Amino acid sequence: MGGTKYANAVAAVKAMENFLLTRSDLDQLISAATAAEMESLISARRCSGNEELTLEGVWEMIRGYAPDCVELKILLYKNDFHDLKAVLKSMLSGHDPKSCCIRPTNLDLDLLVKAFSSKEFDLLPDYISSTAEQAYELITRTLDGQLADSLIDSACMSAMQKAAEESGSSFMVNYARLITACADIKTAYRCAKMKKQRSFLETAVCGSPELDKESLIRAALGGPDSVLALLETTSFDEGGKLLSQSPAAFEKWCDDMIMELAQTARMQAFGAEPLAAYYLAAEAELKNLRMIRVCRESGTDRETITERMRKLYV
Amino acid sequence: MTNMGIVLAILGAALAALLAGIGSAKGVGLVGEAAAGVVSVDPSKFSKVLILQLLPGTQGLYGLLTAILMLSRIGVIGGNAAELTTAQGWEFFIAALPIAIVGLISAIFQGRTAAAGVGITAKKPEHNGKGIIMAAMVETYAILALLVSILLIYNIEV
């Protein structure tokens, strides 16, 4: 008779789903004559009429309703590791890290800066401390920023998969594996095009049960066609075909796959899954809005903008 | 051991009120959590989610009704307690079990269904009635259990 966790949070999130943009809203935004008209359309859809949707706001709201939900932290691992890269490079180049960091994260930026400046990596949480130390050691020894980035990205995927498995949530496990597989495919394909060595690939590719690390490395060493041939034998066949056409199409396919996964949690009345799904929905919506704004500014035609729109949650 | 009969009968009455009441408290509490979540975002839905919250509360009332009927039958309420044999005491105790056990379990499950119904109200308020009907279906089994308990209570010879 268990399994009724976060009833309050899930109900609140379901009420807020009414304020998310729908496909017809996006079409209206794309067709809006001016940027001002577009912004007024967005405001009209929001809760209370004029609240701006930000990922940080969504995160604070979800955490406010479910402060003890540890599974949700996995969603921010990408941001945590991004900030790790930003702080590492900013400190080495003497820039202010705040300008390159993103929010929301699980990590306090000042703590991250302190860990690097004092070389006390133990100050950081377990899932990131060893990566921070390795990345620092690697970049100071080799001065290879790309290799350090690859190390951090790969460690991020590993940390996500490990945390998801520890959480026992099949939704989070599937999310972590999907994110990992998509990142690995992009890395392997790009490395294959750039004819990267095995040593680089071993650092950059993370691996997941869906896409074995060794198979992917071997395929990448064989060239881009070899990567696509490998994907044909997996559930990422469709993504592989799109990747051969354009990396942007593959990116969209990955985002749509994540949204399809999020939609599996939409019917649930309890648990962390609908909360995670709402966060992913807000992420997709903000990505779409950003794309519409940028494309409108650059004069991209409406058909192209429509093609680029990611799948929505509602 | 001469008072064993009345002790068993009173224990049965207490269990009916206690277990069904616990179930209702859990059910109503769960729906209340969900309802509060919706109202915190959209206060205009208060009246709609309140109906859903009330549904799992009925089992507690059925338990109370059973307990009162039993206490009345054995004369405890009138202040003239009947002399019951141990066998009669067991009969009253067993008569209380249907509403005690079914009340406990059905109230918790009705709470879950009603909490899910709160989700329907949150997203599609016009379909609120469907959520109420789904939750009310669980009530059937609590009513059947109440009926069995009442039939048993009134068919025990005192």
Coordinates of C-alpha atoms in Angstrom, one line a residue:
Chain A
M1 CA 0.0 0.0 0.0
G2 CA 3.0 2.3 -0.3
G3 CA 4.1 4.4 -3.3
T4 CA 2.1 7.5 -2.5
K5 CA 5.1 9.8 -2.2
Y6 CA 5.0 13.4 -3.3
A7 CA 1.2 13.5 -3.7
N8 CA 1.2 17.2 -2.9
A9 CA 4.1 18.0 -5.3
V10 CA 2.7 15.9 -8.1
A11 CA -0.8 17.5 -7.8
A12 CA 0.8 21.0 -7.8
V13 CA 2.9 20.2 -10.9
K14 CA -0.2 18.8 -12.7
A15 CA -2.0 22.1 -12.0
M16 CA 1.0 24.0 -13.4
E17 CA 1.1 21.9 -16.5
N18 CA -1.9 23.9 -17.6
F19 CA 0.4 26.9 -18.0
L20 CA 2.9 25.1 -20.3
L21 CA 2.9 26.0 -23.9
T22 CA 1.1 23.7 -26.3
R23 CA 1.9 23.0 -30.0
S24 CA -0.7 25.5 -31.1
D25 CA 0.8 28.1 -28.8
L26 CA 4.2 27.6 -30.5
D27 CA 2.6 27.9 -33.9
Q28 CA 1.1 31.2 -32.8
L29 CA 4.4 32.4 -31.5
I30 CA 6.2 31.5 -34.7
S31 CA 3.5 33.3 -36.7
A32 CA 3.5 36.4 -34.4
A33 CA 4.2 39.6 -36.4
T34 CA 6.5 41.2 -33.9
A35 CA 8.6 40.3 -31.0
A36 CA 6.4 42.3 -28.7
E37 CA 3.3 40.4 -29.9
M38 CA 5.2 37.1 -29.2
E39 CA 6.1 38.2 -25.7
S40 CA 2.6 39.2 -24.9
L41 CA 1.3 35.8 -26.1
I42 CA 3.8 34.1 -23.8
S43 CA 2.7 36.3 -20.8
A44 CA -0.9 35.5 -21.4
R45 CA -0.3 31.8 -21.1
R46 CA 1.6 32.0 -17.8
C47 CA 0.4 31.5 -14.3
S48 CA -1.0 34.8 -13.0
G49 CA -0.6 36.3 -16.4
N50 CA 3.0 37.6 -16.2
E51 CA 5.3 35.2 -14.5
E52 CA 8.4 34.5 -16.5
L53 CA 9.3 30.8 -16.7
T54 CA 12.9 30.1 -15.8
L55 CA 14.6 26.8 -15.1
E56 CA 15.8 28.1 -11.8
G57 CA 12.3 29.1 -10.8
V58 CA 10.9 25.7 -11.8
W59 CA 13.6 23.9 -9.9
E60 CA 13.0 26.1 -6.7
M61 CA 9.3 25.4 -7.0
I62 CA 9.7 21.6 -7.4
R63 CA 12.2 21.5 -4.5
G64 CA 9.9 23.6 -2.4
Y65 CA 7.2 21.0 -2.8
A66 CA 9.5 17.9 -2.5
P67 CA 12.6 19.0 -0.6
D68 CA 13.6 15.4 0.3
C69 CA 13.4 14.1 -3.3
V70 CA 17.0 13.1 -4.0
E71 CA 16.3 11.5 -7.4
L72 CA 15.7 14.9 -8.8
K73 CA 19.2 16.0 -8.2
I74 CA 20.3 13.8 -11.0
L75 CA 18.6 16.2 -13.4
L76 CA 21.1 18.8 -12.5
Y77 CA 24.3 16.8 -12.8
K78 CA 24.7 18.1 -16.3
N79 CA 24.7 21.7 -15.0
D80 CA 27.0 20.7 -12.1
F81 CA 29.6 19.3 -14.4
H82 CA 29.2 22.2 -16.8
D83 CA 30.0 24.6 -14.0
L84 CA 33.0 22.4 -13.1
K85 CA 34.4 23.0 -16.6
A86 CA 33.5 26.7 -16.5
V87 CA 35.2 27.2 -13.1
L88 CA 38.3 25.2 -14.1
K89 CA 38.8 27.1 -17.3
S90 CA 37.9 30.5 -15.8
M91 CA 40.4 30.1 -13.0
L92 CA 43.2 29.0 -15.3
S93 CA 42.5 31.9 -17.7
G94 CA 42.0 34.4 -14.9
H95 CA 38.4 35.2 -15.7
D96 CA 35.4 35.6 -13.4
P97 CA 33.7 32.1 -13.4
K98 CA 30.3 33.6 -12.5
S99 CA 29.8 34.8 -16.1
C100 CA 30.2 31.3 -17.5
C101 CA 28.2 29.3 -15.0
I102 CA 24.6 28.2 -15.4
R103 CA 21.8 27.7 -13.0
P104 CA 20.2 25.7 -11.4
T105 CA 22.8 23.4 -9.9
N106 CA 23.3 21.2 -6.9
L107 CA 26.6 22.9 -6.2
D108 CA 27.3 26.2 -4.6
L109 CA 29.5 28.2 -7.0
D110 CA 31.6 29.6 -4.2
L111 CA 32.3 26.1 -2.9
L112 CA 33.4 25.1 -6.4
V113 CA 35.7 28.1 -6.7
K114 CA 37.1 27.5 -3.2
A115 CA 37.8 23.8 -4.0
F116 CA 39.8 24.8 -7.0
S117 CA 41.6 27.7 -5.5
S118 CA 42.6 25.8 -2.4
K119 CA 43.0 22.4 -4.3
E120 CA 40.8 20.9 -1.6
F121 CA 38.7 18.8 -3.9
D122 CA 37.3 16.9 -0.9
L123 CA 35.1 19.9 -0.2
L124 CA 33.0 18.8 -3.2
P125 CA 30.4 16.1 -3.1
D126 CA 31.6 12.5 -3.8
Y127 CA 30.0 12.3 -7.3
I128 CA 32.2 15.2 -8.6
S129 CA 35.2 15.5 -6.3
S130 CA 37.5 12.9 -8.0
T131 CA 36.5 14.2 -11.4
A132 CA 37.4 17.8 -10.4
E133 CA 40.8 16.6 -9.2
Q134 CA 41.5 14.5 -12.3
A135 CA 40.4 17.3 -14.6
Y136 CA 42.6 19.8 -12.8
E137 CA 45.6 17.5 -12.9
L138 CA 45.0 16.7 -16.6
I139 CA 44.6 20.3 -17.8
T140 CA 47.6 21.5 -15.8
R141 CA 49.7 18.7 -17.1
T142 CA 48.6 18.6 -20.8
L143 CA 47.1 22.0 -21.3
D144 CA 44.6 20.2 -23.4
G145 CA 41.2 21.8 -22.7
Q146 CA 39.3 19.5 -25.1
L147 CA 40.6 16.4 -23.3
A148 CA 39.7 17.8 -19.9
D149 CA 36.2 18.7 -21.2
S150 CA 35.8 15.1 -22.5
L151 CA 36.9 13.7 -19.2
I152 CA 34.4 15.8 -17.3
D153 CA 31.5 15.1 -19.8
S154 CA 32.2 11.4 -19.6
A155 CA 32.4 11.5 -15.8
C156 CA 29.1 13.4 -15.7
M157 CA 27.4 10.6 -17.6
S158 CA 28.9 7.9 -15.3
A159 CA 27.8 9.9 -12.2
M160 CA 24.3 10.2 -13.6
Q161 CA 24.0 6.5 -14.3
K162 CA 25.4 5.6 -10.9
A163 CA 23.1 7.9 -9.0
A164 CA 20.1 6.8 -11.1
E165 CA 20.8 3.2 -10.3
E166 CA 21.2 3.9 -6.6
S167 CA 17.9 5.8 -6.6
G168 CA 16.1 2.7 -7.7
S169 CA 13.9 4.8 -10.1
S170 CA 13.6 3.1 -13.4
F171 CA 12.6 6.5 -14.9
M172 CA 15.8 8.1 -13.8
V173 CA 17.8 5.0 -14.9
N174 CA 16.3 5.3 -18.4
Y175 CA 16.9 9.0 -18.4
A176 CA 20.5 8.7 -17.5
R177 CA 21.1 5.9 -20.0
L178 CA 19.4 7.9 -22.8
I179 CA 21.4 11.0 -22.1
T180 CA 24.6 9.0 -22.0
A181 CA 23.8 7.1 -25.2
C182 CA 23.0 10.4 -27.1
A183 CA 26.2 12.0 -25.8
D184 CA 28.3 9.0 -26.6
I185 CA 26.9 8.8 -30.2
K186 CA 27.7 12.5 -30.8
T187 CA 31.2 12.1 -29.3
A188 CA 32.0 8.9 -31.2
Y189 CA 30.7 10.4 -34.5
R190 CA 32.6 13.7 -34.0
C191 CA 35.8 11.8 -33.0
A192 CA 35.5 9.5 -36.0
K193 CA 35.3 12.5 -38.3
M194 CA 38.3 14.1 -36.6
K195 CA 40.2 10.8 -36.6
K196 CA 40.8 10.9 -32.9
Q197 CA 43.1 8.3 -31.3
R198 CA 41.9 5.4 -29.1
S199 CA 43.4 7.1 -26.0
F200 CA 41.1 10.2 -26.5
L201 CA 38.1 8.0 -27.1
E202 CA 38.6 6.0 -24.0
T203 CA 38.5 9.2 -22.0
A204 CA 35.6 10.8 -23.9
V205 CA 33.2 7.8 -24.3
C206 CA 31.3 6.8 -21.2
G207 CA 29.3 3.7 -22.3
S208 CA 25.9 2.4 -21.2
P209 CA 24.0 -0.9 -21.3
E210 CA 22.4 0.4 -24.6
L211 CA 25.6 1.2 -26.3
D212 CA 28.7 -0.6 -25.2
K213 CA 31.8 1.6 -24.7
E214 CA 34.2 -0.8 -26.4
S215 CA 32.0 -1.3 -29.5
L216 CA 31.5 2.4 -29.9
I217 CA 35.2 3.1 -29.6
R218 CA 36.0 0.4 -32.2
A219 CA 33.3 1.9 -34.5
A220 CA 34.7 5.4 -34.0
L221 CA 38.2 4.2 -34.9
G222 CA 36.7 2.7 -38.1
G223 CA 35.3 6.1 -39.3
P224 CA 31.9 7.8 -39.3
D225 CA 30.3 5.2 -41.5
S226 CA 31.4 2.5 -39.1
V227 CA 29.6 4.4 -36.2
L228 CA 26.4 4.7 -38.3
A229 CA 26.6 1.0 -39.2
L230 CA 26.9 0.2 -35.5
L231 CA 23.8 2.3 -34.7
E232 CA 21.8 0.4 -37.3
T233 CA 22.1 -2.6 -35.1
T234 CA 20.7 -0.8 -32.1
S235 CA 17.6 1.1 -31.0
F236 CA 19.3 4.3 -32.1
D237 CA 19.0 3.4 -35.8
E238 CA 16.7 6.3 -36.5
G239 CA 19.0 8.7 -34.7
G240 CA 21.9 7.4 -36.7
K241 CA 20.1 8.1 -40.0
L242 CA 19.4 11.7 -38.8
L243 CA 23.0 12.1 -37.6
S244 CA 24.3 11.3 -41.1
Q245 CA 22.0 14.1 -42.5
S246 CA 22.8 16.8 -39.9
P247 CA 24.0 17.0 -36.3
A248 CA 21.1 19.5 -35.6
A249 CA 18.5 16.9 -36.7
F250 CA 20.2 14.3 -34.4
E251 CA 20.1 16.9 -31.5
K252 CA 16.4 17.3 -32.1
W253 CA 15.8 13.6 -32.2
C254 CA 17.7 13.2 -28.8
D255 CA 15.5 16.0 -27.2
D256 CA 12.4 14.3 -28.6
M257 CA 13.4 11.0 -27.2
I258 CA 13.9 12.6 -23.8
M259 CA 10.4 14.2 -24.0
E260 CA 8.9 10.8 -25.0
L261 CA 10.5 9.4 -21.9
A262 CA 9.1 12.3 -19.8
Q263 CA 5.6 11.6 -21.2
T264 CA 5.6 8.1 -19.7
A265 CA 5.5 9.8 -16.3
R266 CA 2.6 12.1 -17.2
M267 CA -0.1 9.7 -16.1
Q268 CA 1.4 8.9 -12.7
A269 CA -0.3 10.4 -9.6
F270 CA 2.6 9.9 -7.2
G271 CA 6.4 9.6 -7.1
A272 CA 9.4 11.6 -8.3
E273 CA 8.8 10.8 -12.0
P274 CA 6.1 13.4 -12.7
L275 CA 8.2 16.0 -11.0
A276 CA 11.3 15.1 -13.1
A277 CA 9.1 15.1 -16.2
Y278 CA 7.8 18.6 -15.4
Y279 CA 11.3 19.9 -15.1
L280 CA 12.2 18.3 -18.5
A281 CA 9.0 19.8 -20.0
A282 CA 10.0 23.3 -18.8
E283 CA 13.6 22.7 -20.2
A284 CA 12.1 21.7 -23.6
E285 CA 9.8 24.7 -23.6
L286 CA 12.5 27.2 -22.8
K287 CA 14.7 25.6 -25.5
N288 CA 11.9 26.1 -28.0
L289 CA 11.3 29.7 -26.9
R290 CA 15.0 30.5 -27.1
M291 CA 15.1 29.0 -30.6
I292 CA 12.1 31.0 -31.8
R293 CA 13.6 34.2 -30.5
V294 CA 17.0 33.6 -32.0
C295 CA 15.6 32.4 -35.3
R296 CA 13.3 35.4 -35.6
E297 CA 16.1 37.8 -34.9
S298 CA 18.3 36.1 -37.6
G299 CA 15.4 36.2 -40.1
T300 CA 14.9 32.4 -40.4
D301 CA 11.8 31.5 -42.2
R302 CA 8.8 30.1 -40.3
E303 CA 8.9 26.6 -41.9
T304 CA 12.5 26.1 -40.7
I305 CA 11.6 27.3 -37.2
T306 CA 8.7 24.9 -37.1
E307 CA 10.9 22.1 -38.2
R308 CA 13.3 22.8 -35.4
M309 CA 10.7 22.8 -32.6
R310 CA 11.2 20.1 -30.0
K311 CA 8.4 17.8 -28.9
L312 CA 6.4 19.3 -26.1
Y313 CA 5.1 17.6 -22.9
V314 CA 1.5 18.7 -23.2
Chain B
M1 CA -13.6 -15.4 32.8
T2 CA -17.3 -14.7 33.3
N3 CA -17.0 -11.3 31.7
M4 CA -15.1 -12.5 28.6
G5 CA -18.2 -12.3 26.4
I6 CA -18.7 -8.6 26.9
V7 CA -15.0 -7.9 26.7
L8 CA -14.8 -9.5 23.3
A9 CA -17.9 -7.7 22.1
I10 CA -16.5 -4.3 23.2
L11 CA -13.2 -5.2 21.6
G12 CA -15.0 -5.8 18.3
A13 CA -16.7 -2.5 18.5
A14 CA -13.5 -0.7 19.3
L15 CA -11.7 -2.4 16.4
A16 CA -14.5 -1.4 14.0
A17 CA -14.2 2.3 15.0
L18 CA -10.4 2.1 15.2
L19 CA -9.3 0.4 12.0
A20 CA -11.9 2.0 9.8
G21 CA -11.0 5.4 11.4
I22 CA -7.3 4.8 10.8
G23 CA -8.0 4.0 7.1
S24 CA -10.1 7.1 6.7
A25 CA -7.5 9.3 8.4
K26 CA -4.9 8.0 6.0
G27 CA -7.1 8.3 2.9
V28 CA -8.3 11.8 3.7
G29 CA -4.8 12.8 4.6
L30 CA -3.4 11.6 1.3
V31 CA -6.1 13.3 -0.8
G32 CA -5.6 16.4 1.4
E33 CA -1.9 16.5 0.5
A34 CA -2.7 16.3 -3.2
A35 CA -5.6 18.8 -2.9
A36 CA -3.3 21.3 -1.1
G37 CA -0.8 21.0 -4.0
V38 CA -3.5 22.0 -6.5
V39 CA -5.0 24.7 -4.4
S40 CA -1.5 26.2 -3.8
V41 CA -1.3 26.8 -7.6
D42 CA -5.0 27.4 -8.4
P43 CA -7.2 28.3 -5.3
S44 CA -10.3 28.4 -7.5
K45 CA -10.3 24.5 -7.5
F46 CA -10.8 24.2 -3.8
S47 CA -14.5 23.2 -3.8
K48 CA -13.9 20.6 -6.5
V49 CA -10.9 18.9 -4.7
L50 CA -12.7 19.1 -1.4
I51 CA -15.4 16.6 -2.6
L52 CA -12.7 14.2 -3.5
Q53 CA -11.1 14.6 -0.1
L54 CA -14.3 13.8 1.7
L55 CA -14.8 10.4 0.0
P56 CA -12.3 8.3 2.0
G57 CA -13.8 9.7 5.2
T58 CA -17.0 7.6 5.0
Q59 CA -15.3 4.4 6.1
G60 CA -14.5 6.0 9.5
L61 CA -18.2 6.9 9.8
Y62 CA -19.2 3.3 8.9
G63 CA -16.9 2.0 11.6
L64 CA -18.4 4.4 14.1
L65 CA -21.9 3.4 13.1
T66 CA -21.0 -0.3 13.5
A67 CA -19.5 0.4 16.9
I68 CA -22.6 2.3 18.1
L69 CA -24.9 -0.4 16.9
M70 CA -22.9 -3.1 18.6
L71 CA -22.7 -1.1 21.9
S72 CA -26.4 -0.5 21.7
R73 CA -27.1 -4.2 21.0
I74 CA -25.1 -5.3 24.0
G75 CA -26.6 -2.6 26.2
V76 CA -23.4 -0.8 27.0
I77 CA -24.8 2.5 25.6
G78 CA -28.0 2.2 27.7
G79 CA -25.9 1.5 30.8
N80 CA -27.4 -2.0 31.2
A81 CA -24.7 -4.3 29.7
A82 CA -26.0 -7.7 28.7
E83 CA -24.6 -10.9 30.2
L84 CA -22.8 -12.4 27.2
T85 CA -21.3 -15.9 27.0
T86 CA -17.8 -16.2 25.5
A87 CA -19.4 -17.6 22.3
Q88 CA -21.7 -14.6 22.0
G89 CA -18.8 -12.3 22.6
W90 CA -16.8 -14.0 19.8
E91 CA -19.9 -13.6 17.5
F92 CA -20.0 -9.9 18.1
F93 CA -16.2 -9.7 17.7
I94 CA -16.4 -11.5 14.3
A95 CA -19.4 -9.3 13.3
A96 CA -17.2 -6.2 13.6
L97 CA -14.4 -7.6 11.4
P98 CA -15.8 -7.0 7.9
I99 CA -16.1 -3.2 8.4
A100 CA -13.0 -3.0 10.5
I101 CA -10.7 -4.7 7.9
V102 CA -12.5 -3.7 4.7
G103 CA -12.9 -0.2 6.0
L104 CA -9.2 0.1 6.8
I105 CA -8.0 -1.1 3.4
S106 CA -10.7 0.4 1.2
A107 CA -10.2 3.9 2.8
I108 CA -6.5 3.8 2.0
F109 CA -7.1 2.7 -1.6
Q110 CA -10.0 5.1 -2.0
G111 CA -7.6 7.8 -0.8
R112 CA -5.1 6.8 -3.5
T113 CA -7.8 6.8 -6.2
A114 CA -9.2 10.2 -5.1
A115 CA -5.6 11.7 -5.0
A116 CA -5.2 10.6 -8.6
G117 CA -8.6 12.2 -9.2
V118 CA -7.2 15.4 -7.8
G119 CA -4.7 15.2 -10.7
I120 CA -7.7 15.1 -13.2
T121 CA -9.2 18.1 -11.5
A122 CA -5.9 19.9 -11.7
K123 CA -5.5 19.4 -15.4
K124 CA -9.1 19.1 -16.7
P125 CA -11.5 20.5 -14.1
E126 CA -14.4 19.9 -16.4
H127 CA -13.8 16.1 -15.9
N128 CA -13.8 16.3 -12.1
G129 CA -16.9 14.1 -12.0
K130 CA -15.0 11.2 -13.5
G131 CA -12.4 11.3 -10.8
I132 CA -15.3 11.3 -8.2
I133 CA -16.9 8.3 -9.8
M134 CA -13.7 6.4 -9.9
A135 CA -13.0 7.0 -6.3
A136 CA -16.7 6.3 -5.4
M137 CA -16.4 2.8 -7.0
V138 CA -14.1 1.8 -4.1
E139 CA -16.8 2.8 -1.7
T140 CA -18.9 -0.2 -2.9
Y141 CA -16.8 -2.7 -0.9
A142 CA -17.0 -0.6 2.3
I143 CA -20.8 -0.5 2.0
L144 CA -20.9 -4.3 1.4
A145 CA -18.7 -4.8 4.5
L146 CA -20.9 -2.5 6.5
L147 CA -24.0 -4.3 5.4
V148 CA -22.5 -7.7 6.4
S149 CA -21.4 -6.3 9.8
I150 CA -24.9 -4.9 10.5
L151 CA -26.7 -8.2 9.4
L152 CA -24.4 -10.1 11.7
I153 CA -24.9 -7.8 14.6
Y154 CA -28.7 -8.0 14.4
N155 CA -28.8 -11.7 14.0
I156 CA -26.8 -12.6 17.1
E157 CA -29.1 -13.8 19.8
V158 CA -28.5 -11.9 23.1

